[in-house]
Amino acid sequence: MNRMKEDNSECVEIESSNVEYRCSDDGKVKVAACISGRDVYERVKADINKYKWNDSDYLLATYPTNGTHFAWEVMTMLLQGSADYITHPKEVLMIDLFPVSRSEKDFPSPRVLNTHYRTDVLPAEFRKAKTVIVLRNPKDTFVSLYFHNKFLNPLFNPDKSTALASLKLEDFLQIFLYNKDIDYGSYFTYTEYMWSRRAEPNVLVIFYEDLKLHSAATIHKINEFMGMNRSPELVQRIAEATDFKKMKQAKMEAKPSESVEEVFAVNPSHKENRQKITERMYRKGGVGDWKNHLSVAQNEQFDAFLADWEGGKHIPFQY
């Protein structure tokens, strides 16, 4: 293993398997980077490392399948002061996948940048941002991430499509529980760390289940945190507009501008498969779907793991 410390904001480790990591400033925390193409990743990494934070912007941080699209739509509607759907895809503002410098034409500040990385492996510029963190219970995260990997990730990574398509639930359960080298690292260490930030003044931690089951009340919390002071009537309209089925349909019908097409051209596989990606991205959006997929034995293994997970015992998950 070779370790390289490139600057104060990034530490990279490259192993023989060519896994690349984003690391904390002190090098004690490392998570596998999401790489959808080497050339794209190098441009994305360069943009992240040189980016200067605009204090009028917001950061949305979530583990994959923890409600990123849902929360981003809510936050952007609050920013624009309207419950109209945002026609440009949020991926343009996902700092993990697209060079953030390419997004400014379609999404000028103020805006909501988003990431799946835990914030301690991002440069300090991002850690000072006003940040909304969304957490989701581990069982629903697991099931949703399984289908995400099986049916969606092959569209981002065509070279891995055969292996991902043949992925079995029981095999992925072992990966999810015990493999820390999946993209963005372990769900469990991610969640522990992000939960630990809940008392910081520039951070709001919410739960996906509350956003889904108590939409208006949770959107009101986000509204207050962002300092938008939007009316209760608008908050209610946003809650109704971001109903899963309505939002999925709106996203399927959206036609991004030509300049967004140029941004997507940075990642050819994403541009080519964008319609399929949108369709598969919005799968169910529910709470408790794990009950439809985990066998009794698998659920017992999950419960035994959670019983030993000290860092999660005081996090008020909803199943």
Short mmCIF file of C-alpha atoms in Angstrom, two decimals:
data_model
loop_
_atom_site.label_atom_id
_atom_site.label_comp_id
_atom_site.label_asym_id
_atom_site.label_seq_id
_atom_site.Cartn_x
_atom_site.Cartn_y
_atom_site.Cartn_z
CA MET A 1 0.00 0.00 0.00
CA ASN A 2 1.30 3.43 -0.91
CA ARG A 3 0.14 6.50 0.94
CA MET A 4 0.34 9.95 -0.56
CA LYS A 5 -0.57 13.14 1.25
CA GLU A 6 -1.17 15.71 -1.45
CA ASP A 7 -2.24 18.72 0.64
CA ASN A 8 -3.87 19.57 3.94
CA SER A 9 -7.35 18.69 2.70
CA GLU A 10 -6.77 15.34 1.03
CA CYS A 11 -4.99 12.11 1.75
CA VAL A 12 -5.15 9.38 -0.86
CA GLU A 13 -4.37 5.68 -0.52
CA ILE A 14 -4.11 3.47 -3.55
CA GLU A 15 -3.95 -0.30 -3.12
CA SER A 16 -3.20 -3.01 -5.66
CA SER A 17 -6.92 -3.24 -6.45
CA ASN A 18 -6.72 0.40 -7.55
CA VAL A 19 -9.17 1.50 -4.88
CA GLU A 20 -8.76 5.18 -4.18
CA TYR A 21 -9.73 6.80 -0.90
CA ARG A 22 -10.74 10.17 0.40
CA CYS A 23 -9.25 10.70 3.84
CA SER A 24 -9.60 13.04 6.77
CA ASP A 25 -6.95 15.69 7.36
CA ASP A 26 -5.12 13.54 9.91
CA GLY A 27 -5.37 10.41 7.75
CA LYS A 28 -7.21 8.44 10.44
CA VAL A 29 -10.47 8.18 8.46
CA LYS A 30 -10.55 6.87 4.91
CA VAL A 31 -13.47 5.97 2.68
CA ALA A 32 -13.46 4.46 -0.79
CA ALA A 33 -14.01 7.12 -3.42
CA CYS A 34 -16.82 6.82 -5.94
CA ILE A 35 -15.19 6.55 -9.38
CA SER A 36 -17.49 6.32 -12.40
CA GLY A 37 -14.61 6.89 -14.78
CA ARG A 38 -10.96 7.77 -14.18
CA ASP A 39 -10.89 10.93 -16.31
CA VAL A 40 -14.16 12.18 -14.83
CA TYR A 41 -13.00 11.41 -11.30
CA GLU A 42 -9.75 13.33 -11.72
CA ARG A 43 -11.70 16.42 -12.84
CA VAL A 44 -14.20 16.00 -10.01
CA LYS A 45 -11.42 15.62 -7.44
CA ALA A 46 -9.57 18.67 -8.72
CA ASP A 47 -12.72 20.77 -8.52
CA ILE A 48 -13.51 19.63 -4.97
CA ASN A 49 -9.99 20.36 -3.74
CA LYS A 50 -9.79 23.89 -5.14
CA TYR A 51 -13.40 24.93 -4.50
CA LYS A 52 -14.05 28.07 -2.45
CA TRP A 53 -17.30 27.87 -0.54
CA ASN A 54 -19.97 30.50 -1.23
CA ASP A 55 -21.72 31.35 2.05
CA SER A 56 -25.06 31.76 0.27
CA ASP A 57 -25.01 28.06 -0.70
CA TYR A 58 -26.06 25.00 1.30
CA LEU A 59 -24.68 21.48 1.50
CA LEU A 60 -26.85 18.36 1.60
CA ALA A 61 -25.02 15.29 2.91
CA THR A 62 -26.53 11.81 2.83
CA TYR A 63 -25.38 8.22 2.58
CA PRO A 64 -26.50 6.66 -0.73
CA THR A 65 -30.26 5.86 -0.81
CA ASN A 66 -30.92 7.96 2.30
CA GLY A 67 -33.24 10.45 0.61
CA THR A 68 -30.85 12.66 -1.34
CA HIS A 69 -33.23 13.45 -4.19
CA PHE A 70 -36.16 13.99 -1.82
CA ALA A 71 -34.31 16.39 0.49
CA TRP A 72 -32.59 18.22 -2.38
CA GLU A 73 -35.91 18.94 -4.08
CA VAL A 74 -37.36 20.24 -0.79
CA MET A 75 -34.36 22.48 -0.08
CA THR A 76 -34.23 23.85 -3.63
CA MET A 77 -37.96 24.57 -3.61
CA LEU A 78 -37.49 26.48 -0.37
CA LEU A 79 -34.64 28.42 -1.95
CA GLN A 80 -36.68 29.37 -5.01
CA GLY A 81 -39.78 30.15 -2.93
CA SER A 82 -41.98 27.93 -5.07
CA ALA A 83 -43.33 24.37 -5.15
CA ASP A 84 -42.57 24.14 -8.88
CA TYR A 85 -40.42 21.15 -9.76
CA ILE A 86 -36.78 21.78 -10.56
CA THR A 87 -36.27 20.70 -14.16
CA HIS A 88 -32.48 20.45 -14.06
CA PRO A 89 -31.28 17.20 -12.43
CA LYS A 90 -29.69 17.44 -9.02
CA GLU A 91 -26.74 15.32 -10.19
CA VAL A 92 -25.35 18.46 -11.80
CA LEU A 93 -24.75 19.71 -8.26
CA MET A 94 -23.45 16.39 -6.92
CA ILE A 95 -19.83 17.17 -6.19
CA ASP A 96 -18.93 13.44 -6.16
CA LEU A 97 -19.85 12.82 -9.79
CA PHE A 98 -19.63 16.09 -11.75
CA PRO A 99 -17.10 18.92 -11.73
CA VAL A 100 -18.74 21.60 -9.62
CA SER A 101 -17.25 24.33 -11.81
CA ARG A 102 -19.45 23.14 -14.69
CA SER A 103 -22.68 23.64 -12.74
CA GLU A 104 -22.70 27.38 -12.19
CA LYS A 105 -24.44 28.30 -15.46
CA ASP A 106 -27.62 26.35 -14.65
CA PHE A 107 -27.44 26.55 -10.87
CA PRO A 108 -26.01 29.94 -9.83
CA SER A 109 -25.75 30.64 -6.12
CA PRO A 110 -27.63 30.34 -3.85
CA ARG A 111 -27.95 26.62 -4.46
CA VAL A 112 -27.82 23.22 -2.76
CA LEU A 113 -24.68 21.22 -3.46
CA ASN A 114 -24.93 17.57 -2.47
CA THR A 115 -22.61 14.71 -1.57
CA HIS A 116 -22.58 11.13 -0.28
CA TYR A 117 -19.18 11.60 1.40
CA ARG A 118 -18.97 12.01 5.15
CA THR A 119 -17.94 15.59 5.70
CA ASP A 120 -14.64 14.93 7.49
CA VAL A 121 -13.12 13.59 4.26
CA LEU A 122 -14.06 16.72 2.34
CA PRO A 123 -11.86 19.85 2.33
CA ALA A 124 -12.39 22.33 5.16
CA GLU A 125 -14.20 24.66 2.73
CA PHE A 126 -17.14 22.25 2.73
CA ARG A 127 -17.11 21.55 6.44
CA LYS A 128 -17.94 25.18 7.24
CA ALA A 129 -21.06 25.04 5.05
CA LYS A 130 -24.59 25.24 6.39
CA THR A 131 -25.33 21.53 6.10
CA VAL A 132 -28.45 19.35 6.18
CA ILE A 133 -27.70 15.71 6.97
CA VAL A 134 -30.33 13.03 6.27
CA LEU A 135 -30.12 9.65 8.04
CA ARG A 136 -32.21 6.54 7.32
CA ASN A 137 -32.69 3.32 9.25
CA PRO A 138 -30.09 0.68 8.35
CA LYS A 139 -32.49 -2.03 7.18
CA ASP A 140 -34.26 0.13 4.61
CA THR A 141 -30.90 1.59 3.60
CA PHE A 142 -29.59 -1.92 2.97
CA VAL A 143 -32.54 -3.03 0.82
CA SER A 144 -32.62 0.21 -1.15
CA LEU A 145 -28.86 0.14 -1.69
CA TYR A 146 -29.07 -3.46 -2.87
CA PHE A 147 -31.49 -2.55 -5.64
CA HIS A 148 -29.52 0.62 -6.36
CA ASN A 149 -26.38 -1.47 -6.94
CA LYS A 150 -28.17 -4.18 -8.88
CA PHE A 151 -30.27 -2.10 -11.26
CA LEU A 152 -28.91 1.46 -11.22
CA ASN A 153 -25.16 1.33 -10.77
CA PRO A 154 -24.61 -0.70 -13.98
CA LEU A 155 -25.86 2.36 -15.87
CA PHE A 156 -23.09 4.45 -14.27
CA ASN A 157 -20.47 1.70 -14.53
CA PRO A 158 -21.14 -0.38 -17.67
CA ASP A 159 -17.90 -2.34 -17.15
CA LYS A 160 -19.29 -3.74 -13.89
CA SER A 161 -22.81 -4.40 -15.16
CA THR A 162 -22.56 -8.22 -15.26
CA ALA A 163 -21.21 -8.56 -11.72
CA LEU A 164 -23.70 -6.06 -10.29
CA ALA A 165 -26.69 -7.57 -12.09
CA SER A 166 -25.95 -11.01 -10.64
CA LEU A 167 -25.62 -9.69 -7.08
CA LYS A 168 -27.69 -11.72 -4.61
CA LEU A 169 -29.36 -10.20 -1.55
CA GLU A 170 -27.71 -12.61 0.88
CA ASP A 171 -24.27 -11.83 -0.54
CA PHE A 172 -24.82 -8.10 -0.42
CA LEU A 173 -25.93 -8.36 3.21
CA GLN A 174 -22.46 -9.57 4.16
CA ILE A 175 -20.90 -6.73 2.13
CA PHE A 176 -23.16 -4.14 3.74
CA LEU A 177 -22.52 -5.33 7.29
CA TYR A 178 -18.82 -6.10 7.13
CA ASN A 179 -17.09 -4.55 4.10
CA LYS A 180 -15.80 -1.05 4.79
CA ASP A 181 -14.39 -0.61 1.28
CA ILE A 182 -17.66 -0.12 -0.54
CA ASP A 183 -18.12 3.29 -2.17
CA TYR A 184 -18.34 6.00 0.52
CA GLY A 185 -17.36 3.54 3.22
CA SER A 186 -19.39 1.72 5.84
CA TYR A 187 -22.94 2.94 6.43
CA PHE A 188 -22.41 2.39 10.14
CA THR A 189 -19.28 4.49 10.60
CA TYR A 190 -20.74 7.13 8.28
CA THR A 191 -23.92 7.34 10.34
CA GLU A 192 -22.09 7.42 13.67
CA TYR A 193 -19.93 10.31 12.57
CA MET A 194 -22.68 12.34 10.94
CA TRP A 195 -24.96 11.85 13.96
CA SER A 196 -22.14 13.15 16.15
CA ARG A 197 -22.37 16.51 14.32
CA ARG A 198 -25.99 17.13 15.33
CA ALA A 199 -25.21 19.80 17.96
CA GLU A 200 -23.05 21.94 15.65
CA PRO A 201 -24.72 25.28 14.86
CA ASN A 202 -24.22 24.96 11.09
CA VAL A 203 -25.73 21.46 10.94
CA LEU A 204 -29.28 20.11 10.89
CA VAL A 205 -29.74 16.34 11.18
CA ILE A 206 -33.09 14.96 10.06
CA PHE A 207 -34.40 11.46 9.40
CA TYR A 208 -35.67 10.20 6.08
CA GLU A 209 -38.63 8.59 7.85
CA ASP A 210 -39.71 11.95 9.30
CA LEU A 211 -39.39 13.62 5.90
CA LYS A 212 -41.58 10.87 4.46
CA LEU A 213 -44.15 10.40 7.25
CA HIS A 214 -44.24 13.92 8.73
CA SER A 215 -43.37 15.92 5.65
CA ALA A 216 -44.76 19.37 6.47
CA ALA A 217 -43.33 19.45 10.01
CA THR A 218 -39.90 18.28 8.82
CA ILE A 219 -39.86 20.71 5.89
CA HIS A 220 -40.70 23.48 8.37
CA LYS A 221 -37.55 22.53 10.36
CA ILE A 222 -35.47 22.74 7.20
CA ASN A 223 -37.12 26.06 6.34
CA GLU A 224 -36.16 27.53 9.73
CA PHE A 225 -32.62 26.14 9.56
CA MET A 226 -32.04 27.60 6.10
CA GLY A 227 -33.43 30.95 7.25
CA MET A 228 -35.91 31.08 4.38
CA ASN A 229 -38.94 32.12 6.44
CA ARG A 230 -41.30 30.61 3.89
CA SER A 231 -45.00 30.59 4.74
CA PRO A 232 -46.80 27.57 6.21
CA GLU A 233 -48.87 27.50 3.02
CA LEU A 234 -45.79 27.13 0.83
CA VAL A 235 -44.35 24.50 3.17
CA GLN A 236 -47.56 22.50 2.77
CA ARG A 237 -47.49 22.86 -1.02
CA ILE A 238 -43.89 21.63 -1.08
CA ALA A 239 -44.88 18.65 1.08
CA GLU A 240 -47.62 17.77 -1.40
CA ALA A 241 -45.45 18.33 -4.47
CA THR A 242 -42.66 16.08 -3.15
CA ASP A 243 -44.98 13.13 -2.70
CA PHE A 244 -42.98 10.25 -4.17
CA LYS A 245 -45.25 9.34 -7.08
CA LYS A 246 -45.81 12.96 -8.11
CA MET A 247 -42.12 13.79 -7.97
CA LYS A 248 -41.06 10.68 -9.91
CA GLN A 249 -43.51 11.50 -12.68
CA ALA A 250 -42.31 15.10 -12.83
CA LYS A 251 -38.69 14.01 -13.08
CA MET A 252 -39.48 11.53 -15.85
CA GLU A 253 -41.09 14.31 -17.87
CA ALA A 254 -38.40 16.96 -17.25
CA LYS A 255 -36.30 18.13 -20.19
CA PRO A 256 -33.01 19.73 -19.11
CA SER A 257 -31.55 22.64 -21.04
CA GLU A 258 -28.77 22.30 -23.61
CA SER A 259 -26.22 23.59 -21.13
CA VAL A 260 -27.13 20.78 -18.72
CA GLU A 261 -26.61 18.37 -21.60
CA GLU A 262 -23.10 19.78 -21.89
CA VAL A 263 -22.48 19.07 -18.22
CA PHE A 264 -23.75 15.51 -18.61
CA ALA A 265 -21.42 15.05 -21.57
CA VAL A 266 -18.59 15.04 -19.02
CA ASN A 267 -19.83 11.57 -18.03
CA PRO A 268 -20.92 9.83 -21.27
CA SER A 269 -22.53 6.79 -19.63
CA HIS A 270 -24.67 9.06 -17.45
CA LYS A 271 -25.81 11.13 -20.43
CA GLU A 272 -26.63 8.09 -22.55
CA ASN A 273 -28.64 6.39 -19.82
CA ARG A 274 -30.16 9.41 -18.11
CA GLN A 275 -33.81 8.44 -18.72
CA LYS A 276 -33.26 4.93 -17.37
CA ILE A 277 -31.29 6.35 -14.45
CA THR A 278 -34.18 8.65 -13.52
CA GLU A 279 -36.68 5.79 -13.74
CA ARG A 280 -34.62 3.48 -11.56
CA MET A 281 -33.48 6.18 -9.16
CA TYR A 282 -37.02 6.61 -7.87
CA ARG A 283 -37.81 3.00 -6.91
CA LYS A 284 -40.24 3.00 -3.96
CA GLY A 285 -39.33 5.76 -1.52
CA GLY A 286 -41.10 4.07 1.38
CA VAL A 287 -40.54 3.16 5.00
CA GLY A 288 -40.36 -0.46 6.14
CA ASP A 289 -39.74 -2.07 2.72
CA TRP A 290 -37.09 -4.25 4.36
CA LYS A 291 -39.91 -6.39 5.73
CA ASN A 292 -40.71 -7.45 2.16
CA HIS A 293 -37.19 -8.64 1.40
CA LEU A 294 -35.30 -9.87 4.47
CA SER A 295 -35.81 -13.50 5.41
CA VAL A 296 -36.24 -14.44 9.06
CA ALA A 297 -32.62 -15.64 9.20
CA GLN A 298 -31.31 -12.50 7.50
CA ASN A 299 -33.28 -10.27 9.84
CA GLU A 300 -31.95 -12.16 12.84
CA GLN A 301 -28.39 -11.69 11.58
CA PHE A 302 -29.10 -7.99 11.07
CA ASP A 303 -30.54 -7.64 14.58
CA ALA A 304 -27.54 -9.42 16.11
CA PHE A 305 -25.20 -7.02 14.29
CA LEU A 306 -27.19 -3.98 15.42
CA ALA A 307 -27.18 -5.23 19.03
CA ASP A 308 -23.37 -5.08 18.92
CA TRP A 309 -23.24 -1.70 17.18
CA GLU A 310 -22.45 0.56 20.14
CA GLY A 311 -22.41 3.74 18.07
CA GLY A 312 -25.98 3.26 16.90
CA LYS A 313 -27.71 2.44 20.16
CA HIS A 314 -28.75 6.01 20.90
CA ILE A 315 -29.75 7.01 17.38
CA PRO A 316 -33.57 7.09 17.21
CA PHE A 317 -34.10 5.06 14.06
CA GLN A 318 -37.62 4.35 12.83
CA TYR A 319 -38.21 0.97 11.21
#
